[in-house]
Amino acid sequence: MNYYAKKQENTTALIYARKMLIEALKNNNEGQEAESYYNIAQFQRKLNVKDSAFYYYNKSKKLFLQRKDSLQLGKTLFQLSIIESDFGSYAESDSLAVLTLKYLNGRNVNYIAATYNCLGINSKKQFLYDDAISYYEAAIKISKNKTGINIYKNNIANVYKELKNYPKAILIFEDLLKETEIYKRTKARVLDNLAHIKMLNNSKENFLQDFLQAASIREKENDYFGLIASYGNLSDYFKEKDKVKSLFYAIKMYEMAKKEMALNGLLEAIDKVVILQTPQKAIKYYKESIFLRDSLQIVETKRQYKFAKIKYNYEEEEKQKLKFKTLAAESKLIALEENNQKKNLLILGIVFIAVLLFIVYRRKQQHKKRILQEKYNTETRIAKRLHDELGNDIYNAITKVLNPKFKIEEIVNDLDKIYLQTRSISHENDSIETGENFEAYFRALVANYNSDECKIMLKDLASINLSKLNKEKQIVVYRVFNELFVNMKKHSKASLVVLSCKKTNNTIEMKYIDNGVGFKENAIILKNGLQNMETRIKSINGTINFENKSDKGLQVTFNFKK
């Protein structure tokens, strides 16, 4: 397997990885099984089968967690974070990246740097440019890999380009060109980016040579995707100077993009050609553009649907396994109870002292039953939520899948809603990590509920130093805000949430504000989750105040002593 991996024959390497998995399962070798799942995922990712890679990374993650192999678990979480980012799930990707940093715990600095780079990419794609720069700089600071550092610097320059801070971007690119240990492909990318920024900055320098040099390097290195960008920039350069040359490079871009099946590059090339060609010749390209845009939308929808289905199936599979384990444990416990009762009845018929021992034993059993009843009540509550909140949604989704008149996008939205509801129920009953890492854990909670539909902003969270609170207060803070976020997701229809924090003397104030619909008729109705909030806050001698304006949002202020 390693031989074919080094030769980058990933299809053959994948076959041997699957054989290793079969051998591991046959020998009940958990360590080899975990490694095999990870290797299968790695080769599938390299073959661009990212949805299947996601499934096998999750399988390996579970085993690495059981084996307490934190280093390998950190690497696996990093790969999952990259895939979530590629599919546009930036909040989920951020959450996994935070966990990656936790489990790597300072080990393998290049993986840590790559994780910061992933956080930077997520921020840039969400137009959070200042955050993106901070993450890229953190990656540069910790990385020991020269090639990686050059990539992170290139990413920072591109952020400055988006911010239209062209002088800063130019300085970074020029510094990169001075590097002696720079790969040819990286050099070509830097030259092309530098020339493009100079063109945007209306530089009077002769940057045409940079464009041409970058294209020349890419031709020699067979960097065909890089050539698509070079031809596009050259077409833009000649657009106002020489329309014939501009059209020449636009057509070269079109041909290269078509050869490499790069749909986005092909659409961009067609747009350039249509502007430069005569109307009679442009019509052919215009028709092709319409067809490609429709095809691209269908492909992306199918890709997102397949990924969502794999995530859902994996979680359902894990739930079924947990259910069977629970049933097996209950059966074993029932059998044990019956056996003990028979023994006690036999002892009762022999001597009086046995009766006393039996009474003591029975009291212990009653205590156990009370504990089991409490567990049963908890399971009943969870089951009721699963039935009430998920049952109808799952049935509706199945109905839509079976009915061809419903669009795939609508089915994907339904599955995404079911997935978010399932995660919400899971979060409400999860154990909570307390102690020195609590602030990062709390930020991960916020990241889980942050989405394109509803942005959550944190203000001065670091000022209250959540990690220094005692365990009971950390648990209350986590549960209270989880309840608020769940309420926001279910009912408020908010598009913006602000969580602001303030410390005055020895008192901490945490304020939740959203722009949702608020409570009906300005009435604060404390029941279920909201009632739980008030009970929890009172347990730490804190206070909570609700300010509600119907259709204008909700404000909740939470105060407690540090």
XYZ file of C-alpha atoms in Angstrom:
562
model
C 0.000 0.000 0.000
C 2.739 2.475 0.987
C 4.612 1.683 -2.254
C 1.623 2.686 -4.397
C 0.873 5.687 -2.173
C 4.404 7.069 -2.773
C 3.921 6.583 -6.528
C 0.568 8.426 -6.184
C -1.282 5.420 -7.629
C -4.188 6.112 -5.308
C -6.710 3.688 -6.848
C -4.371 0.717 -6.344
C -3.383 1.958 -2.873
C -7.100 2.127 -1.964
C -7.546 -1.549 -2.921
C -4.729 -2.588 -0.557
C -6.128 -0.364 2.221
C -9.460 -2.217 1.942
C -7.631 -5.566 2.117
C -5.897 -4.394 5.300
C -9.312 -3.526 6.762
C -10.661 -7.011 6.008
C -7.605 -8.529 7.707
C -8.027 -6.256 10.751
C -11.714 -7.180 11.144
C -10.876 -10.878 10.766
C -8.212 -10.694 13.519
C -10.259 -8.318 15.705
C -7.312 -5.873 15.637
C -8.844 -2.541 16.667
C -5.637 -0.529 16.132
C -5.195 -1.817 12.572
C -8.913 -1.312 11.934
C -8.667 2.374 12.921
C -5.592 2.886 10.701
C -7.313 1.106 7.788
C -10.397 3.340 7.966
C -8.106 6.386 8.043
C -6.068 5.166 5.030
C -9.214 4.391 3.012
C -10.474 7.913 3.724
C -7.105 9.426 2.746
C -7.021 7.737 -0.669
C -10.685 8.517 -1.349
C -10.017 12.179 -0.562
C -7.073 12.164 -2.991
C -9.388 10.631 -5.614
C -11.838 13.496 -4.872
C -14.526 11.177 -3.452
C -14.940 13.466 -0.458
C -18.354 12.304 0.742
C -17.162 8.694 1.148
C -13.906 9.948 2.685
C -16.011 11.817 5.253
C -17.762 8.552 6.209
C -14.506 6.613 6.748
C -12.797 9.462 8.605
C -15.725 9.343 11.043
C -15.307 5.570 11.446
C -11.604 6.025 12.267
C -12.361 8.985 14.576
C -14.611 6.816 16.753
C -11.918 4.126 17.172
C -9.087 6.613 17.792
C -11.261 8.201 20.497
C -11.877 4.799 22.115
C -8.136 4.044 22.046
C -7.329 7.524 23.435
C -4.946 8.109 20.526
C -5.227 11.909 20.734
C -2.581 12.649 18.075
C -4.203 10.501 15.387
C -7.637 11.731 16.508
C -6.456 15.329 15.999
C -5.266 14.516 12.458
C -8.596 12.870 11.642
C -10.595 15.826 12.972
C -8.451 18.122 10.808
C -9.350 16.133 7.668
C -13.058 16.264 8.587
C -12.775 20.008 9.106
C -11.287 20.424 5.591
C -14.128 18.409 4.008
C -16.818 20.398 5.861
C -15.149 23.594 4.604
C -15.087 22.273 1.016
C -18.848 21.638 1.240
C -19.491 25.143 2.610
C -20.310 24.065 6.197
C -18.043 26.717 7.710
C -19.455 26.691 11.263
C -19.139 22.895 11.435
C -15.627 23.129 9.997
C -14.622 25.749 12.600
C -15.956 23.554 15.404
C -13.927 20.556 14.191
C -10.827 22.741 13.790
C -11.099 23.893 17.416
C -11.294 20.238 18.512
C -8.277 19.478 16.316
C -6.185 22.059 18.173
C -7.378 20.619 21.492
C -6.344 17.035 20.712
C -3.070 17.927 18.968
C -2.205 19.962 22.081
C 0.955 21.546 20.659
C 2.177 18.377 18.903
C 2.881 18.243 15.148
C 3.173 21.979 14.473
C 2.637 21.603 10.723
C -0.824 20.078 11.307
C -1.596 22.857 13.787
C -0.492 25.483 11.235
C -2.663 23.828 8.565
C -5.608 23.919 10.999
C -5.162 27.678 11.515
C -4.994 28.003 7.724
C -8.338 26.161 7.454
C -9.873 28.585 9.979
C -8.465 31.451 7.889
C -9.998 30.058 4.686
C -13.393 29.696 6.414
C -13.217 33.294 7.654
C -12.234 34.623 4.203
C -15.112 32.769 2.537
C -17.473 34.375 5.050
C -15.931 37.826 4.368
C -14.446 38.001 7.891
C -11.187 39.365 6.543
C -9.620 40.543 9.823
C -10.185 37.107 11.369
C -8.745 35.451 8.268
C -5.523 37.480 8.510
C -5.178 36.644 12.226
C -5.494 32.909 11.544
C -3.031 33.007 8.620
C -0.515 34.890 10.789
C -0.925 32.284 13.542
C -0.202 29.565 10.948
C 2.962 31.369 9.801
C 4.139 31.872 13.393
C 3.950 28.184 14.318
C 4.826 26.478 11.014
C 8.261 24.912 10.419
C 7.527 24.124 6.774
C 8.868 26.729 4.317
C 6.444 25.748 1.559
C 3.512 26.012 3.959
C 4.668 29.437 5.178
C 4.825 30.685 1.576
C 1.266 29.449 0.990
C -0.014 31.210 4.135
C 1.714 34.464 3.113
C 0.157 34.140 -0.343
C -3.263 33.741 1.349
C -2.733 36.909 3.420
C -1.826 38.846 0.277
C -5.030 37.648 -1.384
C -7.064 38.896 1.603
C -5.466 42.331 1.235
C -6.363 42.112 -2.431
C -10.044 41.536 -1.466
C -9.793 44.523 0.897
C -8.379 46.569 -2.024
C -5.260 47.263 0.033
C -3.102 46.717 -3.039
C 0.174 48.223 -1.706
C 0.276 45.730 1.196
C -0.556 42.816 -1.094
C 2.167 43.860 -3.539
C 4.787 44.062 -0.756
C 3.982 40.506 0.400
C 4.124 39.071 -3.113
C 7.419 40.841 -3.853
C 8.903 39.425 -0.620
C 7.766 35.950 -1.636
C 9.577 36.256 -4.962
C 12.822 36.908 -3.071
C 12.578 33.475 -1.404
C 15.251 31.107 -2.679
C 13.368 27.944 -1.661
C 10.161 28.491 -3.604
C 8.597 25.827 -5.830
C 8.139 26.706 -9.495
C 4.368 26.367 -9.328
C 4.250 28.585 -6.239
C 6.477 31.129 -7.986
C 4.160 31.141 -11.007
C 1.133 31.711 -8.761
C 2.888 34.565 -6.948
C 4.012 36.216 -10.234
C 0.498 35.967 -11.667
C -1.142 37.340 -8.500
C 1.405 40.160 -8.262
C 0.828 41.222 -11.867
C -2.939 41.050 -11.438
C -2.862 43.263 -8.329
C -0.596 45.774 -10.087
C -3.121 45.871 -12.908
C -5.968 46.478 -10.420
C -3.851 49.189 -8.768
C -3.353 50.915 -12.143
C 0.409 50.509 -11.744
C 2.554 52.177 -14.395
C 5.123 49.390 -14.167
C 5.470 46.963 -17.021
C 3.849 43.945 -15.352
C 3.083 42.168 -18.675
C 6.394 40.272 -18.329
C 5.193 38.868 -14.969
C 2.014 37.544 -16.603
C 4.007 35.993 -19.460
C 6.658 34.502 -17.143
C 3.979 32.929 -14.942
C 2.272 31.413 -18.007
C 5.627 30.091 -19.292
C 6.430 28.349 -15.968
C 2.959 26.819 -15.840
C 3.316 25.484 -19.393
C 6.638 23.801 -18.520
C 5.229 22.400 -15.251
C 2.027 21.150 -16.960
C 0.058 23.233 -14.443
C -3.090 23.350 -16.570
C -5.403 24.828 -13.924
C -2.802 27.534 -13.328
C -2.730 28.233 -17.087
C -6.499 28.846 -17.050
C -5.896 31.720 -14.600
C -2.890 33.024 -16.591
C -4.799 33.127 -19.880
C -7.707 34.883 -18.158
C -5.443 37.581 -16.703
C -3.663 38.092 -20.040
C -7.029 38.505 -21.760
C -7.994 41.157 -19.180
C -4.634 42.910 -19.642
C -5.098 43.292 -23.429
C -8.834 44.058 -23.234
C -8.403 47.822 -23.638
C -5.015 47.690 -25.396
C -5.388 45.052 -28.122
C -8.758 43.317 -28.556
C -7.327 40.739 -30.969
C -4.782 39.531 -28.402
C -7.399 39.730 -25.673
C -9.686 37.438 -27.684
C -6.727 35.124 -28.452
C -6.039 34.545 -24.743
C -9.751 34.309 -23.901
C -10.118 31.476 -26.454
C -6.973 29.760 -25.053
C -8.529 30.000 -21.597
C -11.759 28.519 -22.979
C -9.950 25.615 -24.659
C -7.824 24.798 -21.589
C -10.799 24.961 -19.214
C -12.796 22.702 -21.522
C -9.932 20.211 -21.727
C -9.603 20.062 -17.906
C -13.420 20.124 -17.388
C -13.028 23.168 -15.102
C -16.634 24.428 -15.263
C -16.137 27.689 -13.363
C -13.094 28.599 -15.461
C -15.005 27.650 -18.613
C -17.915 29.933 -17.728
C -15.527 32.812 -17.001
C -13.760 32.244 -20.335
C -17.074 32.202 -22.230
C -18.069 35.532 -20.643
C -14.809 37.060 -21.914
C -15.212 35.583 -25.415
C -18.833 36.746 -25.727
C -17.804 40.361 -25.027
C -14.912 40.265 -27.532
C -16.501 38.248 -30.380
C -18.869 39.459 -33.070
C -22.572 38.897 -32.223
C -22.854 36.150 -34.867
C -19.989 34.108 -33.370
C -20.792 34.986 -29.770
C -24.242 33.354 -29.876
C -22.717 29.849 -29.935
C -20.714 30.569 -26.764
C -23.706 32.222 -25.122
C -25.875 29.125 -25.634
C -23.119 26.937 -24.222
C -22.899 29.238 -21.187
C -26.620 28.807 -20.430
C -26.320 25.012 -20.664
C -23.208 24.943 -18.446
C -24.727 27.132 -15.731
C -27.759 24.823 -15.516
C -25.486 21.745 -15.420
C -23.272 23.277 -12.741
C -26.281 23.978 -10.527
C -27.559 20.396 -10.924
C -24.117 18.901 -10.159
C -23.691 21.072 -7.036
C -27.184 20.208 -5.787
C -26.521 16.478 -6.229
C -23.151 16.804 -4.518
C -24.652 18.576 -1.491
C -27.527 16.069 -1.324
C -25.163 13.072 -1.407
C -22.967 14.575 1.326
C -25.974 15.365 3.549
C -27.311 11.819 3.028
C -23.987 10.223 4.039
C -23.807 12.378 7.192
C -27.381 11.460 8.093
C -26.885 7.725 7.409
C -23.709 7.640 9.498
C -25.424 9.217 12.508
C -28.421 6.879 12.157
C -26.042 3.913 12.019
C -24.342 5.036 15.243
C -27.726 5.524 16.936
C -28.792 1.976 16.049
C -25.547 0.544 17.442
C -26.064 2.446 20.688
C -29.660 1.232 20.896
C -28.638 -2.441 20.533
C -25.908 -2.047 23.158
C -28.430 -0.521 25.578
C -30.933 -3.335 25.001
C -28.239 -5.967 25.569
C -27.174 -4.306 28.826
C -30.787 -4.100 30.043
C -31.402 -7.790 29.256
C -28.277 -8.756 31.161
C -29.352 -6.627 34.122
C -32.849 -8.152 34.193
C -31.400 -11.676 34.121
C -29.059 -10.780 36.982
C -31.926 -9.340 39.060
C -34.028 -12.477 38.609
C -31.116 -14.684 39.638
C -30.473 -12.616 42.783
C -34.119 -12.713 43.797
C -34.168 -16.545 43.625
C -31.084 -16.742 45.814
C -32.616 -14.370 48.364
C -35.850 -16.370 48.538
C -33.841 -19.515 49.262
C -31.925 -17.760 52.040
C -35.217 -16.445 53.503
C -36.465 -20.015 54.048
C -33.335 -21.091 55.979
C -32.619 -18.613 58.763
C -33.941 -15.430 60.256
C -30.675 -13.591 59.734
C -31.036 -14.216 56.051
C -34.327 -12.300 56.205
C -32.512 -9.271 57.588
C -29.863 -9.511 54.886
C -32.574 -9.839 52.297
C -34.295 -6.667 53.563
C -31.016 -4.779 53.280
C -30.508 -6.182 49.825
C -34.014 -5.183 48.790
C -33.432 -1.621 49.885
C -30.350 -1.500 47.726
C -32.310 -2.901 44.827
C -35.006 -0.268 45.319
C -32.341 2.393 45.212
C -31.086 0.946 41.939
C -34.621 0.910 40.585
C -35.068 4.565 41.464
C -31.893 5.312 39.525
C -33.189 3.236 36.606
C -36.524 5.065 36.796
C -34.728 8.396 36.584
C -32.829 7.110 33.560
C -36.098 5.864 32.088
C -37.723 9.280 32.613
C -34.785 10.932 30.835
C -34.993 8.434 27.963
C -38.784 8.951 27.769
C -38.298 12.723 27.527
C -35.706 12.311 24.790
C -37.909 9.774 22.969
C -40.875 12.168 23.147
C -38.754 14.936 21.602
C -37.558 12.580 18.893
C -41.166 11.600 18.130
C -42.711 15.082 18.380
C -39.931 17.093 16.733
C -38.374 14.613 14.299
C -41.055 11.969 13.595
C -43.264 14.084 11.350
C -40.286 15.758 9.643
C -38.705 12.378 8.782
C -42.054 11.036 7.485
C -42.516 14.181 5.337
C -38.960 13.856 3.983
C -39.560 10.196 3.041
C -42.817 11.190 1.327
C -41.010 13.852 -0.706
C -38.223 11.442 -1.699
C -40.850 9.003 -3.034
C -42.736 11.773 -4.879
C -40.830 12.901 -8.025
C -42.590 16.285 -8.144
C -40.589 17.564 -5.175
C -37.236 19.216 -6.000
C -33.960 17.814 -4.662
C -33.152 21.198 -3.085
C -36.317 21.049 -0.967
C -35.498 17.485 0.174
C -31.927 18.542 1.052
C -33.303 21.453 3.109
C -35.622 19.048 4.975
C -32.740 16.659 5.712
C -30.572 19.575 6.890
C -33.376 20.698 9.230
C -33.675 17.138 10.635
C -29.912 17.005 11.096
C -29.883 20.318 13.025
C -32.795 19.188 15.252
C -30.967 15.926 16.018
C -27.785 17.837 16.934
C -29.836 20.168 19.148
C -31.300 17.242 21.138
C -27.841 15.675 21.374
C -26.278 18.903 22.672
C -28.962 19.296 25.345
C -28.071 15.903 26.836
C -24.295 15.822 26.255
C -21.798 15.928 29.086
C -20.094 19.303 29.389
C -16.354 19.813 29.348
C -15.399 22.076 32.242
C -12.096 23.470 33.471
C -9.322 25.406 31.739
C -10.602 24.653 28.204
C -14.196 25.706 28.910
C -14.018 28.996 26.976
C -12.945 27.176 23.778
C -15.717 24.611 24.410
C -18.265 27.435 24.823
C -17.053 29.084 21.612
C -17.539 25.754 19.839
C -21.181 25.771 21.071
C -21.647 29.244 19.557
C -20.013 28.078 16.305
C -22.494 25.162 16.101
C -25.451 27.571 15.999
C -23.735 30.210 13.826
C -24.966 29.944 10.234
C -25.574 31.936 7.065
C -29.238 32.332 8.134
C -28.401 33.616 11.611
C -25.074 35.247 12.500
C -23.957 35.152 16.141
C -21.567 37.888 17.298
C -19.499 37.627 20.472
C -18.568 40.839 22.282
C -15.948 40.956 25.073
C -16.277 37.250 25.893
C -12.593 37.064 26.855
C -13.062 39.822 29.456
C -15.027 37.572 31.843
C -12.531 34.665 31.726
C -15.044 31.790 31.602
C -12.307 29.184 32.093
C -11.678 30.474 35.651
C -15.282 29.933 36.819
C -16.033 26.951 39.038
C -17.493 23.807 37.490
C -21.118 24.443 38.565
C -21.191 27.946 37.046
C -19.589 26.754 33.812
C -22.291 24.096 33.464
C -25.069 26.650 34.124
C -23.605 29.140 31.593
C -23.370 26.421 28.947
C -26.887 25.043 29.558
C -28.541 28.475 29.694
C -27.091 29.658 26.405
C -27.722 26.312 24.767
C -31.421 26.726 25.720
C -31.412 30.280 24.293
C -29.783 29.131 21.029
C -32.224 26.230 20.698
C -35.131 28.655 21.234
C -33.584 31.000 18.663
C -33.293 28.181 16.086
C -36.825 26.858 16.686
C -38.940 29.952 17.199
C -37.304 33.367 16.932
C -36.596 33.570 13.154
C -33.681 35.801 14.085
C -31.006 36.732 11.525
C -28.646 38.304 14.068
C -27.738 37.435 17.663
C -25.353 39.449 19.850
C -23.880 37.929 23.009
C -22.174 40.699 25.008
C -20.268 40.255 28.261
C -19.224 42.615 31.044
C -17.500 42.278 34.415
C -18.161 44.878 37.132
C -16.269 44.381 40.385
C -17.116 40.773 41.295
C -20.276 40.504 39.170
C -20.482 39.053 35.663
C -23.191 40.144 33.260
C -23.938 38.165 30.074
C -26.539 39.613 27.730
C -28.302 37.832 24.844
C -30.013 40.005 22.188
C -31.676 38.859 18.946
C -33.738 40.525 16.237
C -36.324 37.758 16.004
C -40.076 37.780 16.448
C -39.975 37.756 20.270
C -42.846 36.341 22.354
C -46.451 36.835 21.316
C -48.304 39.810 22.865
C -45.205 40.873 24.828
C -45.800 38.044 27.330
C -42.848 36.146 28.771
C -44.037 32.556 29.082
C -41.564 30.491 31.134
C -42.098 26.842 30.392
C -39.973 23.844 29.408
C -36.535 25.130 28.349
C -37.067 28.708 29.526
C -38.296 27.536 32.928
C -35.183 25.346 33.139
C -33.032 28.436 32.602
C -34.504 30.263 35.574
C -34.111 27.180 37.796
C -30.481 26.698 36.816
C -29.587 30.353 37.369
C -31.173 30.371 40.817
C -29.009 27.347 41.730
C -25.896 29.591 41.559
C -27.641 32.565 43.204
C -27.875 34.405 39.916
C -30.648 36.486 38.352
C -32.190 36.535 34.899
C -34.266 39.243 33.258
C -36.300 38.926 30.031
C -37.136 42.017 27.944
C -39.412 41.227 25.053
C -40.898 43.231 22.220
C -43.139 41.296 19.873
C -41.731 41.269 16.316
C -38.724 43.279 17.545
C -36.680 40.607 19.240
C -35.734 39.338 22.663
C -33.192 40.518 25.243
C -32.108 38.296 28.138
C -29.747 39.567 30.853
C -28.013 37.043 33.112
C -26.080 38.198 36.241
C -24.125 36.156 38.783
C -21.223 36.498 41.178
C -17.841 35.359 40.007
